[in-house]
Structures are given as structure tokens and as C-alpha cells.
Coordinates of N, CA and C in Angstrom, one line a residue:
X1 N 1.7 6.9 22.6 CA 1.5 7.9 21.7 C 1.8 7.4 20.3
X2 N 0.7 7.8 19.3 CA 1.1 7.5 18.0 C 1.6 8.3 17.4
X3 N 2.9 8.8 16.8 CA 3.6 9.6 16.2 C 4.0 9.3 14.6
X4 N 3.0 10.1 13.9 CA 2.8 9.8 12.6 C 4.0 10.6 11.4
X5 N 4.7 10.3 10.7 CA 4.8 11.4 9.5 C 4.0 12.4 8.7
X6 N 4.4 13.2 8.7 CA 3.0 14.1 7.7 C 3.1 13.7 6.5
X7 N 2.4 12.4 6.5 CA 1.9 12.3 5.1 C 0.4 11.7 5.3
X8 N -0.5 12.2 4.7 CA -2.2 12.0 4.4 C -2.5 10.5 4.7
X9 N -2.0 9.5 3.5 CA -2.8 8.6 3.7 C -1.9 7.7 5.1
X10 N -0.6 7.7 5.3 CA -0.4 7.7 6.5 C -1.3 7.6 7.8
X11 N -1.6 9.0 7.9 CA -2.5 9.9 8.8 C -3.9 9.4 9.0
X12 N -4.4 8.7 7.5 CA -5.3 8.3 7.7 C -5.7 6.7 8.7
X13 N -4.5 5.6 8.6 CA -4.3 4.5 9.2 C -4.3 4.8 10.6
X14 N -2.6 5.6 10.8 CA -2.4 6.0 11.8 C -3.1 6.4 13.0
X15 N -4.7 7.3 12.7 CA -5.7 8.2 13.1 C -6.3 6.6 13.4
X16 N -6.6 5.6 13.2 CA -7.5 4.8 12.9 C -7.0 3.6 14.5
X17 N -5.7 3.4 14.1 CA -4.9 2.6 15.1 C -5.0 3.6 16.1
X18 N -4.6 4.4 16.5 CA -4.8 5.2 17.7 C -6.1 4.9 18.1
X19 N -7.2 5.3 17.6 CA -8.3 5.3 18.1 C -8.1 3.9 19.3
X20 N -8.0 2.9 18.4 CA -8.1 1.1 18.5 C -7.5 0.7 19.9
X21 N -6.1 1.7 20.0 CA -5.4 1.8 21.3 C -5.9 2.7 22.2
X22 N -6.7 3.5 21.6 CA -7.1 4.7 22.8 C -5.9 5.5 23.3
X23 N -5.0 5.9 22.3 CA -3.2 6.8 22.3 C -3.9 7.9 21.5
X24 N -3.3 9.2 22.2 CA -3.2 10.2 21.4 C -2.1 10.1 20.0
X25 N -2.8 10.9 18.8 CA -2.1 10.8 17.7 C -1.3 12.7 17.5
X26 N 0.0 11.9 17.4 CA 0.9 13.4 17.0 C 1.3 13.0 15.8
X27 N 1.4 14.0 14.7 CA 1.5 14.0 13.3 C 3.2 15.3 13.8
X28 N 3.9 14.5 12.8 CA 5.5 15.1 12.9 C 5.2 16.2 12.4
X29 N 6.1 17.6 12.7 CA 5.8 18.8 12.7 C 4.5 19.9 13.1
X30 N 3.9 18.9 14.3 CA 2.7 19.4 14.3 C 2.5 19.2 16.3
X31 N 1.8 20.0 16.9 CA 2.3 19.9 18.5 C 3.7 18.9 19.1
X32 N 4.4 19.6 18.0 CA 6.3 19.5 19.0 C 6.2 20.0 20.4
X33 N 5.9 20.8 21.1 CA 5.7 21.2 22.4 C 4.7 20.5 23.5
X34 N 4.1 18.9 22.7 CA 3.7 18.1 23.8 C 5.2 16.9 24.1
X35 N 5.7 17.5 25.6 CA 6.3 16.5 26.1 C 6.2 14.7 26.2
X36 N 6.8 14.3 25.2 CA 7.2 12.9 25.1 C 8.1 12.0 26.0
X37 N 8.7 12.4 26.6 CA 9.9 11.8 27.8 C 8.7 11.3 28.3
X38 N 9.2 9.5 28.3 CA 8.4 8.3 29.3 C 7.3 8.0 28.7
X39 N 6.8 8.6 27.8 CA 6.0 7.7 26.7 C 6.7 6.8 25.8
X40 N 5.9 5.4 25.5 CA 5.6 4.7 25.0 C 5.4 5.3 23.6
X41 N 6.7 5.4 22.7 CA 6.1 5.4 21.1 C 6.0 4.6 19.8
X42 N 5.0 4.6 19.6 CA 4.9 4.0 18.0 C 4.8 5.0 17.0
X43 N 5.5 4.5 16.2 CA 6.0 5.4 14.9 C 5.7 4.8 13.7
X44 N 4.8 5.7 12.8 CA 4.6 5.0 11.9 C 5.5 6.3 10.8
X45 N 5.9 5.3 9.6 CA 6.2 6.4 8.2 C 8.1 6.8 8.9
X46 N 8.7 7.6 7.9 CA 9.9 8.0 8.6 C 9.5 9.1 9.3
X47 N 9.6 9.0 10.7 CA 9.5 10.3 11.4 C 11.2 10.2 12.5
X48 N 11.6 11.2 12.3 CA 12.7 11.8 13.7 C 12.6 11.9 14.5
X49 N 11.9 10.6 15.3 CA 12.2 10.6 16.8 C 12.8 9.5 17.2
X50 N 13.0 8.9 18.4 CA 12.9 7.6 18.8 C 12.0 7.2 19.8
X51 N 11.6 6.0 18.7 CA 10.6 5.2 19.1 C 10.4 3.7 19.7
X52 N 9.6 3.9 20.0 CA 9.8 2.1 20.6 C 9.3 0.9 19.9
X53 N 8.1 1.8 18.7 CA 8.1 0.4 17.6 C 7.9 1.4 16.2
X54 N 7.9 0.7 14.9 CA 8.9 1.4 14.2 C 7.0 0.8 12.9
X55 N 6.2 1.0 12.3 CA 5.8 0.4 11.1 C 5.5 1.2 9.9
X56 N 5.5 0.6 8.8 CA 5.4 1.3 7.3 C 4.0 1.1 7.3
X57 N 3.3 1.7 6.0 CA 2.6 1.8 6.3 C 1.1 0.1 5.9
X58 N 2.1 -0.5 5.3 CA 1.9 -1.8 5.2 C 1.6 -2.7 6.6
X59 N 2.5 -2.9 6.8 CA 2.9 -3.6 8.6 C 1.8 -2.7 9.8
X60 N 1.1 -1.2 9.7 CA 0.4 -1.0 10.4 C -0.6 -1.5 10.1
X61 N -1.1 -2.0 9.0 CA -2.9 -2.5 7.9 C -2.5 -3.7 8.7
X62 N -1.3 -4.5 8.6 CA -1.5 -5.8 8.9 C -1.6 -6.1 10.6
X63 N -0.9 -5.2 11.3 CA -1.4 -4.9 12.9 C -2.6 -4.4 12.9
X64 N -3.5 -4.2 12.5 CA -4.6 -3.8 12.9 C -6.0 -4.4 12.6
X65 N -5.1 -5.4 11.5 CA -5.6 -6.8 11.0 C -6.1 -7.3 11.7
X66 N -4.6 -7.9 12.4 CA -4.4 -8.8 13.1 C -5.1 -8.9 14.6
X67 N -4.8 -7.5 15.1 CA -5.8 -7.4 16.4 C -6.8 -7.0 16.2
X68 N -7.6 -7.0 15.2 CA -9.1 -6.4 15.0 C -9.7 -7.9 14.6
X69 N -8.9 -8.7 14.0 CA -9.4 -10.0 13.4 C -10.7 -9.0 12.7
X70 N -10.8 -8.4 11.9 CA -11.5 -7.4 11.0 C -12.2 -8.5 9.8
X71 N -13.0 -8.3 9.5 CA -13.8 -8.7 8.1 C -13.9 -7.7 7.5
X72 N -13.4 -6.6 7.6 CA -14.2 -5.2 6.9 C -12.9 -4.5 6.5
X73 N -13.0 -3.9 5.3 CA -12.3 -3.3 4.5 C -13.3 -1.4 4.1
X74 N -11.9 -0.6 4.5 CA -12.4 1.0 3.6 C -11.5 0.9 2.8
X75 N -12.1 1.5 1.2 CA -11.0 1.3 0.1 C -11.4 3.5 0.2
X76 N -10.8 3.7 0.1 CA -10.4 5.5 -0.4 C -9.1 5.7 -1.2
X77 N -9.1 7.1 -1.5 CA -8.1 7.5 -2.7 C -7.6 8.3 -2.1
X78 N -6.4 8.4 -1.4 CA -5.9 9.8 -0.6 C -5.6 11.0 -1.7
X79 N -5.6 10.7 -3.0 CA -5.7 12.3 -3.6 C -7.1 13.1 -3.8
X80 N -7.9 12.3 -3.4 CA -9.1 13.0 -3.5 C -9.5 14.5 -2.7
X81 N -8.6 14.7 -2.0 CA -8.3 16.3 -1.8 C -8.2 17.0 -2.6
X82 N -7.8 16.4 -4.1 CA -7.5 17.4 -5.3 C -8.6 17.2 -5.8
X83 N -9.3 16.1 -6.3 CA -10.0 15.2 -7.3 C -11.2 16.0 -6.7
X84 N -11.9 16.6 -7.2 CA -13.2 17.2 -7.4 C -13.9 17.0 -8.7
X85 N -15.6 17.8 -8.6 CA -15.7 18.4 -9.6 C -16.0 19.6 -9.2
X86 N -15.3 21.0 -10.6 CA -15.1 21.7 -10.1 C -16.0 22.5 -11.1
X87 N -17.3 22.8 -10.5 CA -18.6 23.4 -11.1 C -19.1 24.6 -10.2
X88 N -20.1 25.1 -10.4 CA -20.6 26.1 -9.7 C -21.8 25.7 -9.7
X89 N -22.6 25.2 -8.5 CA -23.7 24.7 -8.0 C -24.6 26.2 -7.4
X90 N -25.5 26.2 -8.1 CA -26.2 27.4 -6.9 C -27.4 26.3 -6.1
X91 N -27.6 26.9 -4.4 CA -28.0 26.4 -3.8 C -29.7 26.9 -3.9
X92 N -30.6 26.4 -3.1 CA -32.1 26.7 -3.5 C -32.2 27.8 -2.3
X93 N -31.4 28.2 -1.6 CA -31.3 29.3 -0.9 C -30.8 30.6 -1.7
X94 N -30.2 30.4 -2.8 CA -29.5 31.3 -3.4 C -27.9 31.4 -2.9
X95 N -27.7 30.6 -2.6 CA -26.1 30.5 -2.0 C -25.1 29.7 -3.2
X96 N -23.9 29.6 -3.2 CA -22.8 28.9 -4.8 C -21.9 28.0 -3.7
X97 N -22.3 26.7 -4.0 CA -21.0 25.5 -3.9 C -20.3 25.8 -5.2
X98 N -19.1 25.5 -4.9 CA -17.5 24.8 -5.4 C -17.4 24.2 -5.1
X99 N -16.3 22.9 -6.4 CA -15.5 21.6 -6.0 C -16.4 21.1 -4.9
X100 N -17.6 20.5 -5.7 CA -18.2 19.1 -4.9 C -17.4 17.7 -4.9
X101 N -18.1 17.0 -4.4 CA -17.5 15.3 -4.5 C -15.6 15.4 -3.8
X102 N -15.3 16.2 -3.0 CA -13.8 16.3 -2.6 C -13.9 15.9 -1.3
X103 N -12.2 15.3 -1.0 CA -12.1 15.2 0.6 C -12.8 13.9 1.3
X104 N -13.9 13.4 0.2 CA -14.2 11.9 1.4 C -14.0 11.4 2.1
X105 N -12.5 11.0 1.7 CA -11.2 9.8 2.9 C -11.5 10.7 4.0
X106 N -11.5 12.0 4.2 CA -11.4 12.4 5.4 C -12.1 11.8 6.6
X107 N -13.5 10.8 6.0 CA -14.2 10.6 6.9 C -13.9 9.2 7.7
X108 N -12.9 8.5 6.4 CA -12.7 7.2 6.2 C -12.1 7.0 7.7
X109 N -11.2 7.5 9.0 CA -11.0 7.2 9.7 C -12.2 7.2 11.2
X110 N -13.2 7.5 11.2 CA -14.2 7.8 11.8 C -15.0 6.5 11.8
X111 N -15.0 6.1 10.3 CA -15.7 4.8 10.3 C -15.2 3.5 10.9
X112 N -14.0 3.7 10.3 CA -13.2 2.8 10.4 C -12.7 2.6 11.8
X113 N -12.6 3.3 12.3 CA -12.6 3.5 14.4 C -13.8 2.7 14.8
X114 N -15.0 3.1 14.1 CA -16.6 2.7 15.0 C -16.5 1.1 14.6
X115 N -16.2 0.4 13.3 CA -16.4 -0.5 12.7 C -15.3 -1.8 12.4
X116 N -14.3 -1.0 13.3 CA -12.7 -1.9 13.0 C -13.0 -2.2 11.7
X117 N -12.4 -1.6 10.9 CA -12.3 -1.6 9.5 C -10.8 -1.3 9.0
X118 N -10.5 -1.7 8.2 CA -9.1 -1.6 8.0 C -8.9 -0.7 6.8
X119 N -7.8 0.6 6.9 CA -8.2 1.7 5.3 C -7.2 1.2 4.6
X120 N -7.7 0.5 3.4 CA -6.3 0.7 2.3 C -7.0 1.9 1.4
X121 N -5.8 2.1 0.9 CA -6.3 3.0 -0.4 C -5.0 3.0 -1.7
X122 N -5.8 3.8 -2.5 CA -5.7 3.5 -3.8 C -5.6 4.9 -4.7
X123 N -4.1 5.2 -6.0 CA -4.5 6.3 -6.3 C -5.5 6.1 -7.6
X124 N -5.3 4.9 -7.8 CA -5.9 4.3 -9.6 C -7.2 4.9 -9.7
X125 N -7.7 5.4 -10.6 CA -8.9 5.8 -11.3 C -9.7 5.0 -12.3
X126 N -8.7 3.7 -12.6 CA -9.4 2.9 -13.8 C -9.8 1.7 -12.6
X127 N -11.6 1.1 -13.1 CA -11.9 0.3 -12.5 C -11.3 -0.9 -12.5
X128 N -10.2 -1.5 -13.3 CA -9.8 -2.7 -13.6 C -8.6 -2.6 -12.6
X129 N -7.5 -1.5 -12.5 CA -6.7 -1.2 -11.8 C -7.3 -1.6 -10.1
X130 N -8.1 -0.6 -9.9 CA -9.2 -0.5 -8.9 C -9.2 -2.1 -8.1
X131 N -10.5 -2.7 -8.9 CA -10.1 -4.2 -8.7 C -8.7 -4.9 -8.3
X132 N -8.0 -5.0 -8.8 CA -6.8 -5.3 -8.8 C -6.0 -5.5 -7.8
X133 N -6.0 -3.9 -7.7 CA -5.4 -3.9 -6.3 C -6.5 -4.3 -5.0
X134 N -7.7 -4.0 -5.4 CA -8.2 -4.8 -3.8 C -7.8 -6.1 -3.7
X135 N -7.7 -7.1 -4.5 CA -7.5 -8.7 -4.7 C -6.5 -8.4 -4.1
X136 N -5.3 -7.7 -4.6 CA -3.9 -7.9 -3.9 C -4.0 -7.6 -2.6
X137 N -4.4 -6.5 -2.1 CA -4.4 -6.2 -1.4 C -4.8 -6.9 0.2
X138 N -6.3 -7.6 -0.4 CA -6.9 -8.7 0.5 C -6.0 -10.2 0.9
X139 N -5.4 -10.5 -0.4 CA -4.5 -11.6 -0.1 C -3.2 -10.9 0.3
X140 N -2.8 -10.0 0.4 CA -1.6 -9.3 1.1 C -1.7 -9.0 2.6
X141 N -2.7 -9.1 2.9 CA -3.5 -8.4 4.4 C -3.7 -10.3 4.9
X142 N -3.8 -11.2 4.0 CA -4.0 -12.8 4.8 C -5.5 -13.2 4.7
X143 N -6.5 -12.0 4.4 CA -7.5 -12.4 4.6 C -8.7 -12.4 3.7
X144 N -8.0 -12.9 2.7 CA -8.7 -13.8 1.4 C -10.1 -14.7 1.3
X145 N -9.8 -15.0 2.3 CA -11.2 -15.9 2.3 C -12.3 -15.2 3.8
X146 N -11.6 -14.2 4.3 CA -13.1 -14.2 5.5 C -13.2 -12.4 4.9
X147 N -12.7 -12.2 4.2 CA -13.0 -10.6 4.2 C -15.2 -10.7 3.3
X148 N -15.8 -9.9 4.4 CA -17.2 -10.1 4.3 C -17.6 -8.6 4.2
X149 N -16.8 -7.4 4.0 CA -17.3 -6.5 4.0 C -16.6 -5.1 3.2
X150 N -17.0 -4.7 1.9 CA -16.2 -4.1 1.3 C -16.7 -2.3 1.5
X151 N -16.4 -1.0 2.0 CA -16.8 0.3 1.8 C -15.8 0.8 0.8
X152 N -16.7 1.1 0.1 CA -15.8 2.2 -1.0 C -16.1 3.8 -0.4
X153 N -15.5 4.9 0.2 CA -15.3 5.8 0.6 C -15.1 6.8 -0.5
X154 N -15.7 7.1 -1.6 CA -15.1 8.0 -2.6 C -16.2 8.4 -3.5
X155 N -15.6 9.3 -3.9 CA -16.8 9.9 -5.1 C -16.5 8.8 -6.2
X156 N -17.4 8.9 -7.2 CA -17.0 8.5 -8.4 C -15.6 9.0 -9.3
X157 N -15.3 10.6 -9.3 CA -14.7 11.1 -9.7 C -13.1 9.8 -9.4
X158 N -12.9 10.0 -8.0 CA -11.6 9.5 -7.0 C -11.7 7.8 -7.0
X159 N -12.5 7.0 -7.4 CA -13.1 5.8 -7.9 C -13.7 5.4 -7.9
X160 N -14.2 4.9 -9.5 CA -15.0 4.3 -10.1 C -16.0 3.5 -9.2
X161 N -17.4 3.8 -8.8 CA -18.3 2.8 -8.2 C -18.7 1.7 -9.5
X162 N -18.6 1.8 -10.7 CA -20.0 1.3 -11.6 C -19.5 1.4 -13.1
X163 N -19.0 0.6 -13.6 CA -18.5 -0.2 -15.1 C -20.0 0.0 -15.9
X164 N -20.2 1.2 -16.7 CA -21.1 1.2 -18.0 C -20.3 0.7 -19.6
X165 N -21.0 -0.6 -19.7 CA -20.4 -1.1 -20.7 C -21.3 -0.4 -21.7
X166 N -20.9 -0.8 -23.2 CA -21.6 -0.1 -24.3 C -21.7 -1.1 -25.0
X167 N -22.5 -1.8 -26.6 CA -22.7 -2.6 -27.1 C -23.5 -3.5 -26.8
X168 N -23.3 -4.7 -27.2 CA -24.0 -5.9 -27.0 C -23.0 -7.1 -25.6
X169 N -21.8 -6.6 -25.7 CA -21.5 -7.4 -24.6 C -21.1 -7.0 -23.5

């Protein structure tokens, strides 16, 4: 069993490694009434149980690395729950969206299950930031030279796809 902290982008790794193992995922405060006695647990984040292996959420990216031997990276913004835009769309049926472009990452573990993909994410909004940390992040993960596959999971709003320069340079 994977026994996660309730925290989002957590949840989002966590969700992803389960899949990988084929373990059901328990998120802390959330079905306490499934009996654990004689399971096998991995714990990711600080959660209050005891467990049998223990990772942050670093050390889970790099186990999943490591047994995925992965080329593929999802970059998402776990605040993008918040990060909308928050407009009033009417639909050609005559129907009203709210807060488009929100929640993406949600999907980010779905893919990343079908594709062994590994999720880092990111809260930065500025593309240089953005950049930045994926460099680090790829030579942090070991795999600097074979990483062959980049998904960005996000709206524009939650990060930057596309640098419009102005001027002549």
C-alpha cells in the first residue's frame, strides 16, 4: 500500500508510483477504516503510521527513475487549482463556463502511469525560473543526457509555454 500525506503535489507522484507497483494508494486522513495490519507500507511525505519504507518527495522522483529507466519527464504547477482564468465564457448552446484553463496537473498522473513519465513540478510563473529548474531538476534526477522527452501539463496562465520577445532582439 502506498500511504501518502495529504498534500497535492505529493499525491500527484505518489498516485503515479502506485500505479507502477500495481498498490492501492491511501492519502492520510482519507479511508482510515481500510485495515492495514500485514501490509507492506510505503510512505511517502510525513504521514503517522508505520511504515516499512519511508520517501520525500525527491527520493520518490528518483525511485521511479530509477525503475522506470524513464526518458520522459511531466513538468506541472500543483497550484494550478487556484491559477485560472477567471472570465465568463458563454457556450454556443447558451450555457456560462467559469475559471477556464484550471486543475490540469490533475491529469498529469494518468499520463504519467500509461507513459512512465516521471512528475516534477514547479510553482514559478516566470519562463526563466521555469527553465531553470527543469535543468536542475534533470541533472538532479541523474538523467542529463538521456532525458528525450519533455510534457508540459499546464495552461499558459500556471506556465509559460512561449517567450514573446519585443524589439529587434
Amino acid at each position: 500500500v502506498v500511504y501518502v500525506d495529504d498534500d497535492y503535489e505529493l499525491g500527484l507522484m505518489a498516485s503515479t508510483y502506485a500505479s507502477l507497483i500495481n498498490a492501492p494508494l491511501i492519502i492520510q486522513g482519507y479511508n482510515e477504516e481500510v485495515d492495514l495490519e500485514g501490509r507492506k507500507l510505503i510512505c511517502i511525505g510525513n504521514v503517522e503510521v508505520s511504515c516499512d519504507e519511508y520517501y520525500n518527495l525527491e527520493e520518490l522522483q528518483q525511485k521511479y527513475v530509477d525503475e522506470t529507466n524513464t526518458d520522459k519527464i511531466i513538468l506541472v504547477n500543483p497550484d494550478d487549482l487556484n491559477i485560472k482564468v477567471d472570465e465568463e465564457f458563454e457556450t454556443e448552446k447558451g450555457g456560462t463556463v467559469y475559471e477556464i484553463y484550471s486543475k490540469t496537473s490533475l491529469g498529469a498522473p494518468i499520463l504519467a502511469g500509461a507513459k512512465h513519465e516521471v512528475i516534477i513540478s514547479t510553482t514559478a510563473t516566470d519562463y526563466e525560473e521555469v527553465d531553470g529548474f527543469i535543468e536542475g531538476k534533470i541533472e538532479e534526477l541523474g538523467i542529463l543526457d538521456s532525458v528525450e522527452y519533455l510534457t508540459i501539463l499546464a495552461s499558459p496562465p500556471a506556465i509559460p509555454h512561449a517567450v514573446h520577445f519585443t524589439g529587434n532582439s
